[in-house]
Short mmCIF file of C-alpha atoms and ligand atoms in Angstrom, two decimals:
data_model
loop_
_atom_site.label_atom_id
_atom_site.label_comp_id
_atom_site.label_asym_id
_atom_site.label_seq_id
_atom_site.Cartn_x
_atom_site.Cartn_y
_atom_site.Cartn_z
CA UNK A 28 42.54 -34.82 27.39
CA UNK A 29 40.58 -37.07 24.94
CA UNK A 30 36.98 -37.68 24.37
CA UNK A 31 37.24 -41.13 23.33
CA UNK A 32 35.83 -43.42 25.97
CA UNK A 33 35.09 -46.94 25.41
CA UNK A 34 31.36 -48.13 25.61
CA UNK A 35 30.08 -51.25 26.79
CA UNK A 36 30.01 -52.83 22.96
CA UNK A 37 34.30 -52.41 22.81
CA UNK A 38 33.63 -50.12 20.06
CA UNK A 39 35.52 -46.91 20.52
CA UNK A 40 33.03 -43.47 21.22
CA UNK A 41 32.70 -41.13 18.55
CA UNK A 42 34.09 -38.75 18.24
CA UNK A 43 37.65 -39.45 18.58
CA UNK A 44 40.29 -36.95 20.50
CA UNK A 45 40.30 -34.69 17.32
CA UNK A 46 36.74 -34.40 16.95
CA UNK A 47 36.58 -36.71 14.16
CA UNK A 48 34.21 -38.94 13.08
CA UNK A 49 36.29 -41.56 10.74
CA UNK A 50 37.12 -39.02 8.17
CA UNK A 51 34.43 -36.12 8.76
CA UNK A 52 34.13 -33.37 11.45
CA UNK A 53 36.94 -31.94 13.07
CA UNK A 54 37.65 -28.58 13.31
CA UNK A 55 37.89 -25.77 10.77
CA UNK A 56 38.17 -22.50 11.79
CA UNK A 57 40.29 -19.68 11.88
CA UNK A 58 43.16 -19.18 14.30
CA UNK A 59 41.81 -16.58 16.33
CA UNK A 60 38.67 -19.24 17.00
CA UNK A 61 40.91 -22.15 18.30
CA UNK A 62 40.87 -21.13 21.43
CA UNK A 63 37.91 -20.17 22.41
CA UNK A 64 36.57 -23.27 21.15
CA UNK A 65 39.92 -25.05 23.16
CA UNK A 66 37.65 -23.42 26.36
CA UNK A 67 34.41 -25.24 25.38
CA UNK A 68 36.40 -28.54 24.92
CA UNK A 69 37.72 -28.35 28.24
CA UNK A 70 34.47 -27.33 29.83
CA UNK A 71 32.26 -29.59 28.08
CA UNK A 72 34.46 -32.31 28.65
CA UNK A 73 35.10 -31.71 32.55
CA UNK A 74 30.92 -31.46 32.57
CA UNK A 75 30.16 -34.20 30.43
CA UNK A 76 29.80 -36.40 33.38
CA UNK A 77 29.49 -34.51 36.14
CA UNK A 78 26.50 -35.78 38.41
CA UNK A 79 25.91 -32.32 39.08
CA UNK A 80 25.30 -30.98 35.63
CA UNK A 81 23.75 -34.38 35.10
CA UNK A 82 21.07 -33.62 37.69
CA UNK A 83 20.56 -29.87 36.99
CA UNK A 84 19.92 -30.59 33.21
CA UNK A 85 17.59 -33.64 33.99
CA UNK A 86 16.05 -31.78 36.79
CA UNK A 87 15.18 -28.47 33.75
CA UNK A 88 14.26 -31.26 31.33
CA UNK A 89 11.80 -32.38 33.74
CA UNK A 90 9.73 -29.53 35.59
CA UNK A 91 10.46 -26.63 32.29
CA UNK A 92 10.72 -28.86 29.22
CA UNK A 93 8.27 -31.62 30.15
CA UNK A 94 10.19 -34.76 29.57
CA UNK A 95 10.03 -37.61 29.40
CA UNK A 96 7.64 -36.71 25.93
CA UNK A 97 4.96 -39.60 25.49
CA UNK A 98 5.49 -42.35 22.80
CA UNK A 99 1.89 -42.71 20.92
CA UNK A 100 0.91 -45.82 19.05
CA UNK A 101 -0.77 -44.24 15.77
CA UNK A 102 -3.09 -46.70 15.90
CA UNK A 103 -6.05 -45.82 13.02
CA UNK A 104 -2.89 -44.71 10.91
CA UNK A 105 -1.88 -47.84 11.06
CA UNK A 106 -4.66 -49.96 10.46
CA UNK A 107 -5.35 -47.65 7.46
CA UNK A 108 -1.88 -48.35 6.07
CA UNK A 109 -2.46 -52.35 6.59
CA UNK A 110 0.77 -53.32 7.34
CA UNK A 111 3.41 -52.51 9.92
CA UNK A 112 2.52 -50.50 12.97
CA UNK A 113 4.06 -46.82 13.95
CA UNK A 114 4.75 -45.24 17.11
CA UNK A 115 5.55 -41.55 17.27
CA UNK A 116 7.95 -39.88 19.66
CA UNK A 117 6.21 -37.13 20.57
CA UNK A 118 9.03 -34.51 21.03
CA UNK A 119 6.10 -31.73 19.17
CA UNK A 120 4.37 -31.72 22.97
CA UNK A 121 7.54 -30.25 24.57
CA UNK A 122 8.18 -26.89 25.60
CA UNK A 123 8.27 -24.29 22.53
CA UNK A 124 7.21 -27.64 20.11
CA UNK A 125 10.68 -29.22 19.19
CA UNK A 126 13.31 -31.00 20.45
CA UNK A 127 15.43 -27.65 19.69
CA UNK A 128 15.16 -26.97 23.79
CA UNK A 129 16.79 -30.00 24.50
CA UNK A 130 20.04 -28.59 23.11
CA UNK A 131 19.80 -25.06 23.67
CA UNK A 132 19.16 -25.52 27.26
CA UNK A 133 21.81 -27.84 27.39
CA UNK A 134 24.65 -25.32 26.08
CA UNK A 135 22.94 -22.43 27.83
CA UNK A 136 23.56 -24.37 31.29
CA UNK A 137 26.85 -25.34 30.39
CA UNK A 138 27.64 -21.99 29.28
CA UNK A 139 26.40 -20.21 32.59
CA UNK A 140 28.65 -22.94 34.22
CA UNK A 141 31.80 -21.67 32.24
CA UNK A 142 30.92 -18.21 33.73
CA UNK A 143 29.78 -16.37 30.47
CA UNK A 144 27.04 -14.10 30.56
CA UNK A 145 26.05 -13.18 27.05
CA UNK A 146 24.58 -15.93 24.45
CA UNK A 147 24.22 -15.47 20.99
CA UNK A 148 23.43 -17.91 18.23
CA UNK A 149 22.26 -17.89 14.66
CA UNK A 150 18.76 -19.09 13.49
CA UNK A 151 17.14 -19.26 9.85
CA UNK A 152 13.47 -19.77 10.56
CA UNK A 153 13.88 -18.66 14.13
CA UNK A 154 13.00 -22.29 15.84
CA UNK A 155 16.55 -22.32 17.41
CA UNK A 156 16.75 -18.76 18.10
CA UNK A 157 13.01 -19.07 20.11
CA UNK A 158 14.18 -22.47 21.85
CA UNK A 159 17.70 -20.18 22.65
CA UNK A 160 15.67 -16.92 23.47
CA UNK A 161 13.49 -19.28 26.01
CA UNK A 162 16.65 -21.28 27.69
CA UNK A 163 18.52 -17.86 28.17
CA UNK A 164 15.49 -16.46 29.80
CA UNK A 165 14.99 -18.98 32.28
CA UNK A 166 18.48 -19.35 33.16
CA UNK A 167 18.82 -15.34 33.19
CA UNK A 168 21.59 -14.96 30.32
CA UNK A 169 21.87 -11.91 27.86
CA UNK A 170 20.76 -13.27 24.86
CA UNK A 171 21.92 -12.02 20.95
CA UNK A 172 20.47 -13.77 17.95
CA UNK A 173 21.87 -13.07 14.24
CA UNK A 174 18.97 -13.46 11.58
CA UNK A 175 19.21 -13.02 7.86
CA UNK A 176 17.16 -9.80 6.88
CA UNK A 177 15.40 -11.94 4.44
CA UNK A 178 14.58 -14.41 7.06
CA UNK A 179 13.27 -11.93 9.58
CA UNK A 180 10.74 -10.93 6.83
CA UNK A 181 9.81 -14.74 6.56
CA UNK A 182 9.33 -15.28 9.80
CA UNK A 183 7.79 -12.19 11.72
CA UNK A 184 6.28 -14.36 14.46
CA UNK A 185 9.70 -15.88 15.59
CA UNK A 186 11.21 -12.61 15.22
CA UNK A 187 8.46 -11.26 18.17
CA UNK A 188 8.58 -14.13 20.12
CA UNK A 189 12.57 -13.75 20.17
CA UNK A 190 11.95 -10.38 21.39
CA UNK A 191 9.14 -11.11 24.08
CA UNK A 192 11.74 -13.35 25.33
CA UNK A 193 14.13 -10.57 26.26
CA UNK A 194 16.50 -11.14 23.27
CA UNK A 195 17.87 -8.78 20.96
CA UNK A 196 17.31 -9.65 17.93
CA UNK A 197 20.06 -8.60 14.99
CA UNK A 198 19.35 -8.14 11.44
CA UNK A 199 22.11 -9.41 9.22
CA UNK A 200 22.64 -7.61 5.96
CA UNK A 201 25.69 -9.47 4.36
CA UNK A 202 25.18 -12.26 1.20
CA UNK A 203 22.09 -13.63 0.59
CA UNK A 204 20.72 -12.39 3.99
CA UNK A 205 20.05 -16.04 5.25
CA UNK A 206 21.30 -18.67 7.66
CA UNK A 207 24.37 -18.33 6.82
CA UNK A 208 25.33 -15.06 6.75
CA UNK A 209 24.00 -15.22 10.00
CA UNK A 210 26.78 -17.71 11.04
CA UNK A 211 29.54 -15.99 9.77
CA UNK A 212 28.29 -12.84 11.49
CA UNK A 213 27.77 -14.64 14.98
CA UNK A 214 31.23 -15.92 14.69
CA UNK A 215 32.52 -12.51 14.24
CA UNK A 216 31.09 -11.50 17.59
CA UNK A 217 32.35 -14.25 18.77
CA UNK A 218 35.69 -13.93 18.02
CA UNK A 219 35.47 -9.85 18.93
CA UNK A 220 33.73 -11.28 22.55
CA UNK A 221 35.77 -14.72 23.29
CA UNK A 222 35.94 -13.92 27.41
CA UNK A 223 31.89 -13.14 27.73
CA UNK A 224 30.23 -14.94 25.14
CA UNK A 225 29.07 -18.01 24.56
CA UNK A 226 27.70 -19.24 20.68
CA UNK A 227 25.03 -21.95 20.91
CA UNK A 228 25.19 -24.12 17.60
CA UNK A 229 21.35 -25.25 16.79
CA UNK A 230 22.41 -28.66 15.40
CA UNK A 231 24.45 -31.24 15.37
CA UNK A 232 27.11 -29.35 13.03
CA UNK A 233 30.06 -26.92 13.33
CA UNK A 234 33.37 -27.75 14.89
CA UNK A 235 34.45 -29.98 17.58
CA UNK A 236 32.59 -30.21 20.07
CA UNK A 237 29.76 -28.74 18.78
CA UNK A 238 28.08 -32.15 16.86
CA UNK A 239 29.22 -34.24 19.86
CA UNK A 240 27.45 -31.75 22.27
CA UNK A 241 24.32 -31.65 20.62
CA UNK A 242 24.17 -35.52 20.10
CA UNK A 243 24.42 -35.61 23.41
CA UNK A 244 22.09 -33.39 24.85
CA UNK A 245 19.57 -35.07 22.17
CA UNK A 246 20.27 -38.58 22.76
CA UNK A 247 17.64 -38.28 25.80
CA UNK A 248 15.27 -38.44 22.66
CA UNK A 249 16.55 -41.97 21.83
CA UNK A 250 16.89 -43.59 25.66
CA UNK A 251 13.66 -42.67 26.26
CA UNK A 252 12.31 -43.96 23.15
CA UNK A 253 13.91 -47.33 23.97
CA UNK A 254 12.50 -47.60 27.11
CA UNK A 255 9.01 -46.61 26.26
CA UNK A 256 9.11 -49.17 23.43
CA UNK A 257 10.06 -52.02 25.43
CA UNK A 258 7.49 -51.46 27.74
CA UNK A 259 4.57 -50.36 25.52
CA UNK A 260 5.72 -52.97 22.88
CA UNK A 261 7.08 -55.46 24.91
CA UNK A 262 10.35 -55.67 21.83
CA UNK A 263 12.25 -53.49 20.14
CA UNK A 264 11.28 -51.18 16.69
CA UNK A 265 12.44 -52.80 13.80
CA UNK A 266 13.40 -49.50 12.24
CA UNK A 267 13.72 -45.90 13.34
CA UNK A 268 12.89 -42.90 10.90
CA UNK A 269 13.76 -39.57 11.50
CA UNK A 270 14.06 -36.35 9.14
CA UNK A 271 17.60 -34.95 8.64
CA UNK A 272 18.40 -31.22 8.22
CA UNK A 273 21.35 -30.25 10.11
CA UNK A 274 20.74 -34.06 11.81
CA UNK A 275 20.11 -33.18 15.43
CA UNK A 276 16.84 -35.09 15.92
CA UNK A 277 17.85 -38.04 13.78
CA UNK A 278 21.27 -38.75 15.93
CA UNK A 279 19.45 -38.30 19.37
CA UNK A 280 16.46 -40.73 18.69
CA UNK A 281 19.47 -43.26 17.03
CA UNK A 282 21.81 -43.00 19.54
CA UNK A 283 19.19 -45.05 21.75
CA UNK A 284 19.51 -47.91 19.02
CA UNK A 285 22.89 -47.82 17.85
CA UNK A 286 23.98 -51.33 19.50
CA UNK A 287 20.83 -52.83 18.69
CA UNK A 288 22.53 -54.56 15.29
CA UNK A 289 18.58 -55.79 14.82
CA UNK A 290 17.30 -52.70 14.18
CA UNK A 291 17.31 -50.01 11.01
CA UNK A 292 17.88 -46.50 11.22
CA UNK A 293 16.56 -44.55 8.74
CA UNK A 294 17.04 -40.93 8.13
CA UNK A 295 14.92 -38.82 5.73
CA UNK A 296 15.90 -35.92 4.20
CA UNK A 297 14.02 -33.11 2.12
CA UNK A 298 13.45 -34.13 -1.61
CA UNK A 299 12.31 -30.37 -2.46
CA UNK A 300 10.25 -30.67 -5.68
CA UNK A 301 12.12 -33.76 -6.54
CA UNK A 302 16.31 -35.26 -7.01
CA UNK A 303 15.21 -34.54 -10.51
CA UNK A 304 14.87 -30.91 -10.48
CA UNK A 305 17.95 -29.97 -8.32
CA UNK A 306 15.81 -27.68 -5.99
CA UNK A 307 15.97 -30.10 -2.92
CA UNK A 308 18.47 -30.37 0.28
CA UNK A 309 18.97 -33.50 0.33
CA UNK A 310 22.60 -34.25 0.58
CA UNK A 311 23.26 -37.68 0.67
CA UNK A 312 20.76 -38.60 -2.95
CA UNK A 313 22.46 -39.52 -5.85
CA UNK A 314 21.99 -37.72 -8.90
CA UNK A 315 21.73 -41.03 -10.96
CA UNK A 316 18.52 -41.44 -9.30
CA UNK A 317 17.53 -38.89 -12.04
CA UNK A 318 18.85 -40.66 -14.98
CA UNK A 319 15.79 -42.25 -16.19
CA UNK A 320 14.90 -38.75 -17.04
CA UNK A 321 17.33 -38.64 -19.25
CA UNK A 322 16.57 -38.50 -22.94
CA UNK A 323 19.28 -39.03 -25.77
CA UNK A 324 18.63 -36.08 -28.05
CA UNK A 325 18.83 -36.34 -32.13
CA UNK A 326 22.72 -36.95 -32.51
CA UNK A 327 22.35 -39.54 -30.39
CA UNK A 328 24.08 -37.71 -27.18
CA UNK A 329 23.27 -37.62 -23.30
CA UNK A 330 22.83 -33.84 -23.68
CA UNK A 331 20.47 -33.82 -21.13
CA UNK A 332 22.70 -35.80 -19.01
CA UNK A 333 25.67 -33.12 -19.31
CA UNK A 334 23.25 -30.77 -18.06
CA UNK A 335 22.40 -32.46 -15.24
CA UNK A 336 25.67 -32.85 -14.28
CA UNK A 337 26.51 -29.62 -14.54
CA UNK A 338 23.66 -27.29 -13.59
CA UNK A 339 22.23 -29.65 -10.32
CA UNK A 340 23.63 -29.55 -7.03
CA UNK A 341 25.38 -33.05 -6.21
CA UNK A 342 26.58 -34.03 -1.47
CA UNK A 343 30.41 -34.05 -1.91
CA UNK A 344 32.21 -34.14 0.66
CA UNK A 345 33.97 -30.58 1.27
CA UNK A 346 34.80 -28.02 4.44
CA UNK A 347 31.80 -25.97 5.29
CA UNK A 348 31.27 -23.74 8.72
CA UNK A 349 33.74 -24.94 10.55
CA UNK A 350 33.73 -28.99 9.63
CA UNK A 351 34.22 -31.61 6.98
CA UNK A 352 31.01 -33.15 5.89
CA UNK A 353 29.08 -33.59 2.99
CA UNK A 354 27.80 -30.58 1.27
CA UNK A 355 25.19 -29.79 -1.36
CA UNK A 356 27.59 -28.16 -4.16
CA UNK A 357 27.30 -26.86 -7.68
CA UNK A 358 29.60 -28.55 -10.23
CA UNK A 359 32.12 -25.71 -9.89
CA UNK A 360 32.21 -26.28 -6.03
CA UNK A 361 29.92 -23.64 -5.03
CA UNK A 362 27.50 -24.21 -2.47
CA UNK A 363 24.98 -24.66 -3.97
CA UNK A 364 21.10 -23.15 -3.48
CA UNK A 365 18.57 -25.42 -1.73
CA UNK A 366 15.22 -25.64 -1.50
CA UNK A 367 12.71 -27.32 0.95
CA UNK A 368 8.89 -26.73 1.96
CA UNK A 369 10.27 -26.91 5.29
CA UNK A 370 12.52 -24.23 6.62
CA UNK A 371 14.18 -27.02 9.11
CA UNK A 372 15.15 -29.41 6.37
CA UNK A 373 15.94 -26.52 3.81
CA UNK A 374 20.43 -26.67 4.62
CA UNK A 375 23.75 -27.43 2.37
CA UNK A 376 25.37 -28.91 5.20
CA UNK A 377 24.87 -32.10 7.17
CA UNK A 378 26.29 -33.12 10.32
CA UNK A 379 29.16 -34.94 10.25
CA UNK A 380 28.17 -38.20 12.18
CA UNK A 381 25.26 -39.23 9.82
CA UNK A 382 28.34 -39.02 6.93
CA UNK A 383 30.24 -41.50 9.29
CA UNK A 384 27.01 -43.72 10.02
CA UNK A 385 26.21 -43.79 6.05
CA UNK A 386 29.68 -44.44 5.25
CA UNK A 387 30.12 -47.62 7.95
CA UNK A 388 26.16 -48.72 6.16
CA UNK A 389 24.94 -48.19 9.84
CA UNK A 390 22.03 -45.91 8.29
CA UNK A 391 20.94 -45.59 5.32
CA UNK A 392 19.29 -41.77 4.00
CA UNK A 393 16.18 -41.43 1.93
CA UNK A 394 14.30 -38.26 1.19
CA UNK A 395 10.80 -37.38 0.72
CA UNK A 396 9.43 -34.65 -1.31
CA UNK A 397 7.25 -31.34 -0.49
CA UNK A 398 4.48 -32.98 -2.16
CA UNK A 399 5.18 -36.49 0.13
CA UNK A 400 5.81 -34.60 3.14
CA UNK A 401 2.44 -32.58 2.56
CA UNK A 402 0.27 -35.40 2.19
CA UNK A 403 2.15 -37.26 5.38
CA UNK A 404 1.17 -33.79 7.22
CA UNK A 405 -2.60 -34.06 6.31
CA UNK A 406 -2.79 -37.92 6.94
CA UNK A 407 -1.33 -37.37 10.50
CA UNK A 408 -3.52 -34.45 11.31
CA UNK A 409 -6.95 -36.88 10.21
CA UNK A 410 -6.04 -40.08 11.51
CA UNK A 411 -4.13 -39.60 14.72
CA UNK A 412 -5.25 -35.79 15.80
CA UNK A 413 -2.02 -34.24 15.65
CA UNK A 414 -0.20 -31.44 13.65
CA UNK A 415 3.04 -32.44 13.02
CA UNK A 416 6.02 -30.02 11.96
CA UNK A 417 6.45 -29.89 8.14
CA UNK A 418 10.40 -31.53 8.87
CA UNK A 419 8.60 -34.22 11.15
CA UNK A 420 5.91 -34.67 7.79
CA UNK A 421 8.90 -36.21 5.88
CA UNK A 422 9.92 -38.92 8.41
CA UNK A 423 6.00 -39.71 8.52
CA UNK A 424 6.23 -39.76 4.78
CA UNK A 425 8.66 -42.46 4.90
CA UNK A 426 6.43 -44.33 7.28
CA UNK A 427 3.70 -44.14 5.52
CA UNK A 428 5.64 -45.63 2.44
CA UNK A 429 6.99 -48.80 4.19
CA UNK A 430 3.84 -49.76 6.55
CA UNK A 431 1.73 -51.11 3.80
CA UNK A 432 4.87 -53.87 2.52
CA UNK A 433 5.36 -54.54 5.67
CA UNK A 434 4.04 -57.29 8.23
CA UNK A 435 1.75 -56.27 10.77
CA UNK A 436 3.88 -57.01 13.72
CA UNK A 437 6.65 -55.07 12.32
CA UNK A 438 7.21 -52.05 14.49
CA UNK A 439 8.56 -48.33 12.57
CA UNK A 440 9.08 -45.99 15.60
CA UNK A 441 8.85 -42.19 13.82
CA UNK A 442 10.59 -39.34 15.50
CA UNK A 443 7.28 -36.91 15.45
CA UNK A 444 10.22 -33.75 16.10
CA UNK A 445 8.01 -31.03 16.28
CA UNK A 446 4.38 -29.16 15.92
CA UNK A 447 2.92 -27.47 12.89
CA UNK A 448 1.07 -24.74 14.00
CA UNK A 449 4.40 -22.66 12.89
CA UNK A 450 3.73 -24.23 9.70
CA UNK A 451 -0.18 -23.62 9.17
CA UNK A 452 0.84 -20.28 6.28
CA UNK A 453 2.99 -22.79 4.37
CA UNK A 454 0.49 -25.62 4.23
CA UNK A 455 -2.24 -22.84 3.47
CA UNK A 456 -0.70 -21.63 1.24
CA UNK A 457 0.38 -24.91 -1.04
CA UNK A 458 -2.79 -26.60 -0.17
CA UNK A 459 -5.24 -23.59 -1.96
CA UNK A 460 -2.13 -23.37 -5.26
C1 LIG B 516 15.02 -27.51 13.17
C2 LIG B 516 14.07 -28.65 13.06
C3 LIG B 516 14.42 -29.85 12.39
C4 LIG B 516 15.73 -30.03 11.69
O1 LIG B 516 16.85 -29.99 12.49
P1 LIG B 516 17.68 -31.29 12.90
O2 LIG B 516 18.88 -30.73 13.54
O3 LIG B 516 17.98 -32.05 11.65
O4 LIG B 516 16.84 -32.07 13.82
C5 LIG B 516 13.52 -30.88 12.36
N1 LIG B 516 12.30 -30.77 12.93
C6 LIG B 516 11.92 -29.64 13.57
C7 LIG B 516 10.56 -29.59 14.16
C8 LIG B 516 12.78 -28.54 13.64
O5 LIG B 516 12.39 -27.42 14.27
#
């Protein structure tokens, strides 16, 4: 059985039969794994196009989620800027504020259709473990989420909403006591529960077919966008930002504008206190963006430089939870320690089809800082009236520093991925230091 169907362009469909996307994906995992995840293949393919998991999905999208999400011309943003206009896709006004539900509702039907009972999936700030909580409740599925101790302090509110939900919520203990200690320990139940259980991925990451499922269950974002723009517009965007942490948001709003050769896709990652400092996640920057910081010291040697290339985390391209991507590493390999204002954003990993869409040049990634993603959260909030997630505030960033070179018919069409009001402590917080 393959996955590789041909789409209307004569391009083949990514992934290819081995989960692959050119070089990056795949599977990596240990033995006892490859057959569980041999089941969700098979299901998930068999499903894929089935008009009646079609329907059921659109029909949950529809009356529970609130799709289709408006598309909102931010007009007086705009104007302010001077130049090109945006348009938001509003995915902050659906259900639990993100487009998180649109995946975990997704794998949460097609699990119920492969007849397991029990869910459990990882979170770090708790957005996916709410938006799992919430799909497992509806659809009446026992529901287990793994949380890093240190997160669970972080994020007390997601931990009680997980829990008004129905789910159990389990503190993990191992490591650093974040996300991913939280993986490995929900694929240890996995592996001790293959027959019952059911792991929910919250991005577009992990092994085959976990990046291909979650593209698809969030390339509604992107077909609907198209649409809206067309009709609102009357053309097409010129170029589509969206932020980039594990990449699930970014691939479903460009998967509506892949064949459209005319128009840019631009994902944004999180430039942490700045490339410079090597406190950041974003994966795909180059460290020679730094180098004009660097100073040639009394002998008349880059020390500096040597430092830099040995102390700050550099993307390379490595095997990390269960795929080959690029990963934020330390020179001696080590994954290495991010850092992000936004808990979303703040990931090593990246999934493996933005890798593919960099290498072919069919995006391109930029990041934006804390301090840039801060002042695109405040600017949203007074112009346009809306609160925008703190990982949204980065793609808005990268509006916000195009618009004004650009012509005023020139359309940037910003994936708005979530609401802020889980954010309000952090921006307190930073705005009163
Ligand atoms: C989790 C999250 C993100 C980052 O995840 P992706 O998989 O990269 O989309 C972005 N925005 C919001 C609002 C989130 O909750």
């Amino acid at each position: 059985m393959s996955t590789q169907t041909e789409i209307e362009t004569g391009h083949p469909t990514l992934p290819d039969a081995h989960g692959k996307f050119g070089s990056y994906g795949g599977r990596f995992v240990p033995e006892t794994l490859m057959p569980v995840l041999d089941d969700v293949i098979e299901a998930y393919e068999e499903l894929r196009d089935d008009p009646g998991f079609r329907a059921e999905y659109e029909h949950l999208l529809k009356t529970y989620v609130g799709r289709p999400s408006p598309l909102t011309h931010a007009q007086r943003l705009s104007a302010h800027l001077g130049g090109a206009q945006i348009y938001l896709k509003r995915e902050d006004l659906l259900h639990t504020g993100a487009h998180k539900i649109n995946n975990a509702l997704g794998q949460a039907l097609l699990a119920k259709r492969m007849g397991k009972r029990r869910i459990i999936a990882e979170t770090g700030a708790g957005q996916h473990g709410v938006a799992t909580a919430t799909a497992c409740a509806l659809l009446g599925l026992e529901c287990v989420i793994y949380m890093g101790v240190v997160d669970m302090a972080r994020q007390e509110p997601n931990v009680f909403r997980m829990r008004l939900l129905g789910a159990e919520v389990r503190g993990v203990e191992s490591g650093t006591k974040t996300l991913k200690d939280a993986v490995n320990e929900a694929i240890r139940d996995w592996v001790s529960h293959p027959h019952d259980t059911y792991y929910i991925i919250g991005s577009a990451l992990g092994p085959h077919p976990y990046p291909l499922m979650c593209r698809d269950f969030q390339s509604v974002i992107g077909k609907e966008a198209r649409a809206q723009i067309l009709e609102q517009a009357g053309r097409l965007p010129d170029q589509v930002i969206a932020c980039v942490g594990g990449g699930s948001n970014a691939i479903g709003i460009f998967y509506g504008f892949l064949d459209d050769a005319s128009v840019k896709l631009i994902g944004v990652e999180a430039g942490g206190y700045g490339i410079e400092t090597g406190k950041h996640a974003a994966r795909f920057a180059r460290i020679e963006n730094a180098e004009w910081r660097i100073e040639k010291s009394d002998d008349g040697k880059n020390s500096q430089f040597s430092i830099l290339n040995s102390q700050f985390p550099q993307g390379k391209v490595g095997v990390f939870q269960g795929m080959k991507t690029v990963v934020l590493q330390n020179a001696d390999g080590q994954i290495a320690e991010t850092h992000s204002i936004s808990a979303g954003l703040d990931y090593a990993g990246v999934g493996p089809e933005h890798v593919y869409l960099r290498d072919i040049g069919r995006a391109e990634y930029t990041f934006a800082t804390d301090d840039e993603a801060l002042a695109a959260f405040h600017a949203l909030c007074k112009f346009e009236g809306i609160i925008p997630a703190l990982e949204s505030s980065h793609a808005v960033a990268e509006a916000i520093k195009r618009a004004p070179q650009l012509p005023h018919d020139h359309i940037l069409l910003v994936n708005l991925s979530g609401r802020g009001d889980k954010d309000l402590n952090t921006v307190m917080k930073a705005t009163k230091g």
